[in-house]
């Protein structure tokens, strides 16, 4: 879902080649297969999955000297692409886990799947890995996310409260005409789209919980004096539950189709992302908290309303459907105390901005935390 | 009005340099001064202006073998720029006039101004030349336009009926916010713009004559999950008279400002072109017809409703205000009988398409016609 | 078309009874049959139709002492109903014609049909009489209208330029819901209707001639806290030609159906009036002018652009389709020089206002004029 | 706020006279003063207020034989007015309290205020009584509401969760014009209103809690062929908190003013009702529960999300601001097990429908419950 066009995939694949990526791996990644699953198997025991989302964002990383990665020379080298949500940290933690677990392979009792997922941003990648069956044999699934604004050692077992979301690109297809000489001609795709924008925002609230709608972008038309023949909306709906989100999506479809019909246009919708809601299993979250409490200087907290969305829920839902248990874990990685205020004087965490930064000391801590949990779960796989 | 940004002007100036344009002329054209006035003066007599519009269109010229300029190797060499409305022919006629009149300079009685005008497309260039005073001393002004679909020898003295038009780019300035986490934040410029689109098209008709409104392009927003903070409309209004056009413009302003205010946005409007209405002076048109009738195989016709707009009207209005007389002349230049039908099965002349073509034999005919007229007017400048 | 509900028809029928209307006629008018055709036949000759529209308007007649009918005691005795467009004059002329022609019956050569048409206001009645075959045998058809602002003796043979029009009542049917407790419930008919209003006004202009659209009334909803389940629009479209008007009507239908569908509503459309365009036959208009010129103090004028609509066109079209000739005649009936200005400082004739008045001396003049024409046409029925 | 016009007030006052209302009371109620406060004072003790809302609804009561009040002859005798929300029961309970407390006056220790409030429907009446100072000396305030669907003996101390609400009537004032002959004239109030409807529904959701918006009615225009000069919306906003509700109101104002300005109209807003949020004091609610538990067959439950709005909150807020405590109490009054399903197959309580009914045995129970609470509170006025 939301796979870039072939030429974009190829361009980036060639770039990876030029940047000396390992040809053996590269070959199997051609065509957009950028997810990886590492499997370690030894002895008899449960299958434990760990998920690491590894993708970046289309953002320009700050090159200001106050931005530590810039000052110390490890900022992104690719223009307009950077890790502004900590997924580079997640990738590093995953590789740390792989390295440590390989060395301790003889102590493993069961199967460990290290799941490196692409395309979490835009909530597109989890669904593919679920569809590929990666989660089908997982008994216990652990996800995690670095959390800025919290000190190293602070953790949030069971972190959740993600909204369900569906992303869609909508194109209205009309027909052009000379607007001055032939104003009644053509089919005005911009009028269809403008109606859609207004009526999408006017979709009613729902008594059962919160919903969201946004049309983030609109591009329409070709020339000043031409009836616009095409218009494309970039939109998303959200809901407090999957059901609410799906209900918004269905009503949005009715709006879109009617607005197209109103001006003799047609519409096409491309699904660009989707994630439902899911919550951590309370017993596993408690177990994680109990295990973590044995480590020095660890404190556990609740964090139930994250806002935003996260497609780890897609993996959670699959494992839970098979009778397994899952938990997500927030891991403090304070980025040195920087705080920002938006125009409404609200404190904001600068995730998804070019100045996002984490304290790298959170990485070995996370490896220690997750490996402690994994070995404990292998030893006592019963969760109560 | 509607001058491109400095860097675009410079890029094209440098390109002209690389293409071996005469450095003497180039120097004085830097900064967008692409209009030229050639003045020939000899003896005592009236000041006669001839206007040649010389600009091209942002269109890709056909490279199909059925398109004669492509087949014979004289199509545009610049991607997405071509003369699809005959202005290259007008430029050639102007140069032909300059060449012939220079040779016959001793026979001139009065002043002849050859006015090569840029930026007729978008109706932006005439106004600048008028403002620069180029028309202030002109007693008699002749404009012309090649007309496809009519044979060589067919002419249209007094061709007119152009609509008044005003072109405007409108930007709505709002404020962004995270649409999922902070839906009530920001100021939604896309909602402002969508309302404007709908209500601009809903501007009422007028009993006094036809009006037109079009929003040809809309670009808004930055990201799927961000309340759109900016939206830009590319629009134009027209009217059967300058007054009707101005009335549409004023009502459009009220719509735009109110739609911005509705969402706490501001709006800015950039005027991108303007031309009023003007009609040829009947006595001069009749005189032209009478002079032309002395040439072999010339037939004169009426063509009063051109639709579209033309900023030659700005020059006409200035000359008429000074007590001078003006006429526009259509000159047949049949492009070999090709005809197209649009989706409504209406015959369309393919002006402003990549397959537009003229019969070059119209060019020497036009030089002959115009020079005959000019010499006759110098000889008998009284128009009755 | 547009027939009032049965109970309204019955109420007015009973009122007529109470007001001592002739029981013989009353019986045959029950159920809304308020049109009358009087036929006089004698000798051999053409069939000549004369049309008199006899209906009134839902308007309160002025009771100001400056309003002559009020001052002299012959104003309307029914609240909110009055003849504010001269149709009472037309009825009187028709009765005068009937009286005079009856006395002169022996001089008749042919057939004279005096057609008293109801429901011209709202352009509903002519269609019914045409459908009933009343016009099928008419060779020559004369219509007329009193014209205020012009002196008695001024006439306008061939008066025309009526716009084609279609009137429609549109109801959107949704479903209610408690707006506070169940905001996502129901189907919002007011949202459907509001979209329709906006997009109906946004219907594009047409290059081939003028068009009009108006939504004159909207009534929707039942309670403040209830999702509106019903909304009714009262609208009309017009066009310079029947084709333009029909094109507007068709596009309006697409808007209406799509706006209903957008909110899960349905729509129903009730046609409330319709009249096409038609023009007088030039030969008959000239003949009328020629005959009229024999009367003392008569001057003929041209009046081609009436604006407004008139369903006499329906009758004209039927007679012309059968090879007959028709003409409409404007007859001056200056109402003593009163003139009004609207808010835009434009002079307006106060037709359709409570102070409309005619000079009754126009009535015997009109009878004289029309009977002179009729007898001349019977004598020399060939029109050239 | 929302007081009916003088003539409506007078009509109903005269009706009360005809129906033999006590002339002494009637005199002081003239002009809409339909609230009553009964005060009983004896000995030293707290001031305890009890609120009874006594108004009815504009609804037609069912006359079906299955509707017990109709079958047994005590249904409403006034067409289109009935008690469909139990306020007649509240009035009866209040009168029962007055009667019982009068008899036991010697046992009173303190002041008891029986507050009979008009105009709870539409949330208009409480504000007036608060403004009149009725609540200023109240230490402890008890409200209650009969609850259908729950058995007699079931009570809900602390019942709350009411949404804040503001009701508004909005009129757009434009100017008329003849739509066919003068389409550019006038100022289209219906276009202003249609834009307002769309954009009011499009007001954004809020991260801090639920909001609501509804436009329940729209009436606009005068005639099919007249540009609509006036349009009136009947609307309301709600919010989970008073702040959210006020924020919606403010944004609605911006929409309304801008939509008026867009079409050269003006707008006027009439506030028709308002109630904030307020919650019962937990200590007093617990105390009520404890007292009630001494009565036989009483069970207490929680009911925190009522949806809907209730202007008792205005009184609560005033008492709490003065340091007093308040609680609202739901009192089961099952209406014989009838249940209805709406079109979405949801169970609905038929409050605000013509078949609403209560079990009258709830009335003496309520008097017993409230008097027990009142005497206990007088005895032990300290609430902890």
XYZ file of N, CA and C in Angstrom, chain B residues 53-62 67 69 74-78 80-92 117 121 350-358 360:
126
model
N 2.835 41.736 -31.855
C 3.077 41.023 -30.594
C 3.926 39.809 -30.901
N 4.924 39.566 -30.069
C 6.023 38.673 -30.467
C 6.249 37.516 -29.504
N 5.399 37.392 -28.509
C 5.689 36.392 -27.471
C 5.163 35.011 -27.841
N 5.634 34.010 -27.080
C 5.273 32.609 -27.319
C 4.452 32.085 -26.141
N 4.127 30.811 -26.183
C 3.288 30.177 -25.169
C 4.039 29.029 -24.496
N 3.664 28.750 -23.259
C 4.229 27.583 -22.573
C 3.493 26.334 -23.028
N 3.867 25.829 -24.164
C 3.203 24.661 -24.738
C 4.271 23.826 -25.425
N 4.060 22.551 -25.479
C 4.997 21.676 -26.200
C 4.543 21.598 -27.651
N 5.422 21.968 -28.561
C 5.046 21.884 -29.973
C 5.057 20.428 -30.414
N 4.064 20.065 -31.213
C 3.961 18.685 -31.717
C 5.230 18.300 -32.481
N 2.874 17.276 -38.479
C 2.990 18.707 -38.141
C 4.134 19.274 -38.975
N 5.920 22.059 -39.345
C 7.163 22.613 -38.777
C 8.082 21.517 -38.245
N 11.642 23.193 -38.685
C 11.716 24.546 -38.136
C 10.777 24.727 -36.922
N 10.518 23.597 -36.226
C 9.704 23.688 -35.004
C 10.529 24.311 -33.876
N 9.882 24.613 -32.796
C 10.559 25.225 -31.650
C 11.663 24.305 -31.132
N 12.810 24.898 -30.806
C 13.919 24.090 -30.273
C 13.923 24.111 -28.746
N 13.007 24.850 -28.137
C 12.935 24.902 -26.675
C 11.734 24.107 -26.180
N 8.615 22.822 -24.377
C 7.495 23.479 -23.700
C 7.355 24.975 -23.937
N 7.966 25.451 -24.989
C 7.732 26.834 -25.404
C 7.536 26.822 -26.914
N 6.454 27.361 -27.383
C 6.294 27.460 -28.838
C 5.332 28.579 -29.199
N 5.370 28.976 -30.474
C 4.477 29.998 -30.997
C 3.228 29.303 -31.514
N 2.210 29.206 -30.680
C 1.007 28.478 -31.073
C -0.153 29.420 -31.305
N 0.187 30.697 -31.563
C -0.896 31.656 -31.834
C -0.475 32.616 -32.939
N 0.614 32.261 -33.667
C 0.996 33.058 -34.829
C 1.851 34.272 -34.553
N 2.288 34.475 -33.297
C 3.057 35.678 -32.998
C 4.445 35.639 -33.640
N 4.944 34.424 -33.954
C 6.206 34.372 -34.710
C 5.987 34.968 -36.101
N 4.800 34.697 -36.636
C 4.447 35.320 -37.916
C 4.372 36.834 -37.793
N 3.767 37.303 -36.708
C 3.673 38.758 -36.498
C 5.069 39.379 -36.416
N 5.974 38.687 -35.699
C 7.344 39.193 -35.573
C 8.013 39.258 -36.948
N 7.797 38.211 -37.737
C 8.391 38.179 -39.079
C 7.840 39.311 -39.943
N 5.770 44.183 -29.251
C 5.284 44.084 -27.867
C 5.447 42.686 -27.290
N 0.189 37.340 -24.529
C -0.440 36.195 -23.867
C -0.451 36.502 -22.364
N -7.272 25.326 -33.724
C -6.290 24.864 -32.750
C -5.279 25.915 -32.341
N -5.707 27.182 -32.195
C -4.809 28.147 -31.579
C -4.553 27.671 -30.156
N -3.370 27.931 -29.666
C -2.995 27.499 -28.323
C -2.973 25.973 -28.192
N -2.645 25.305 -29.264
C -2.349 23.866 -29.177
C -1.032 23.627 -29.897
N -0.452 22.480 -29.636
C 0.881 22.178 -30.173
C 0.907 21.891 -31.661
N -0.262 21.848 -32.309
C -0.292 21.570 -33.746
C -0.676 22.807 -34.568
N -0.764 23.943 -33.899
C -1.101 25.183 -34.618
C -0.061 25.436 -35.699
N -0.537 25.878 -36.846
C 0.383 26.132 -37.951
C -0.212 27.201 -38.860
N 0.642 27.965 -39.488
C 0.168 28.968 -40.454
C 0.823 28.722 -41.800
N 3.047 30.183 -44.424
C 4.007 31.279 -44.409
C 3.824 32.254 -45.578
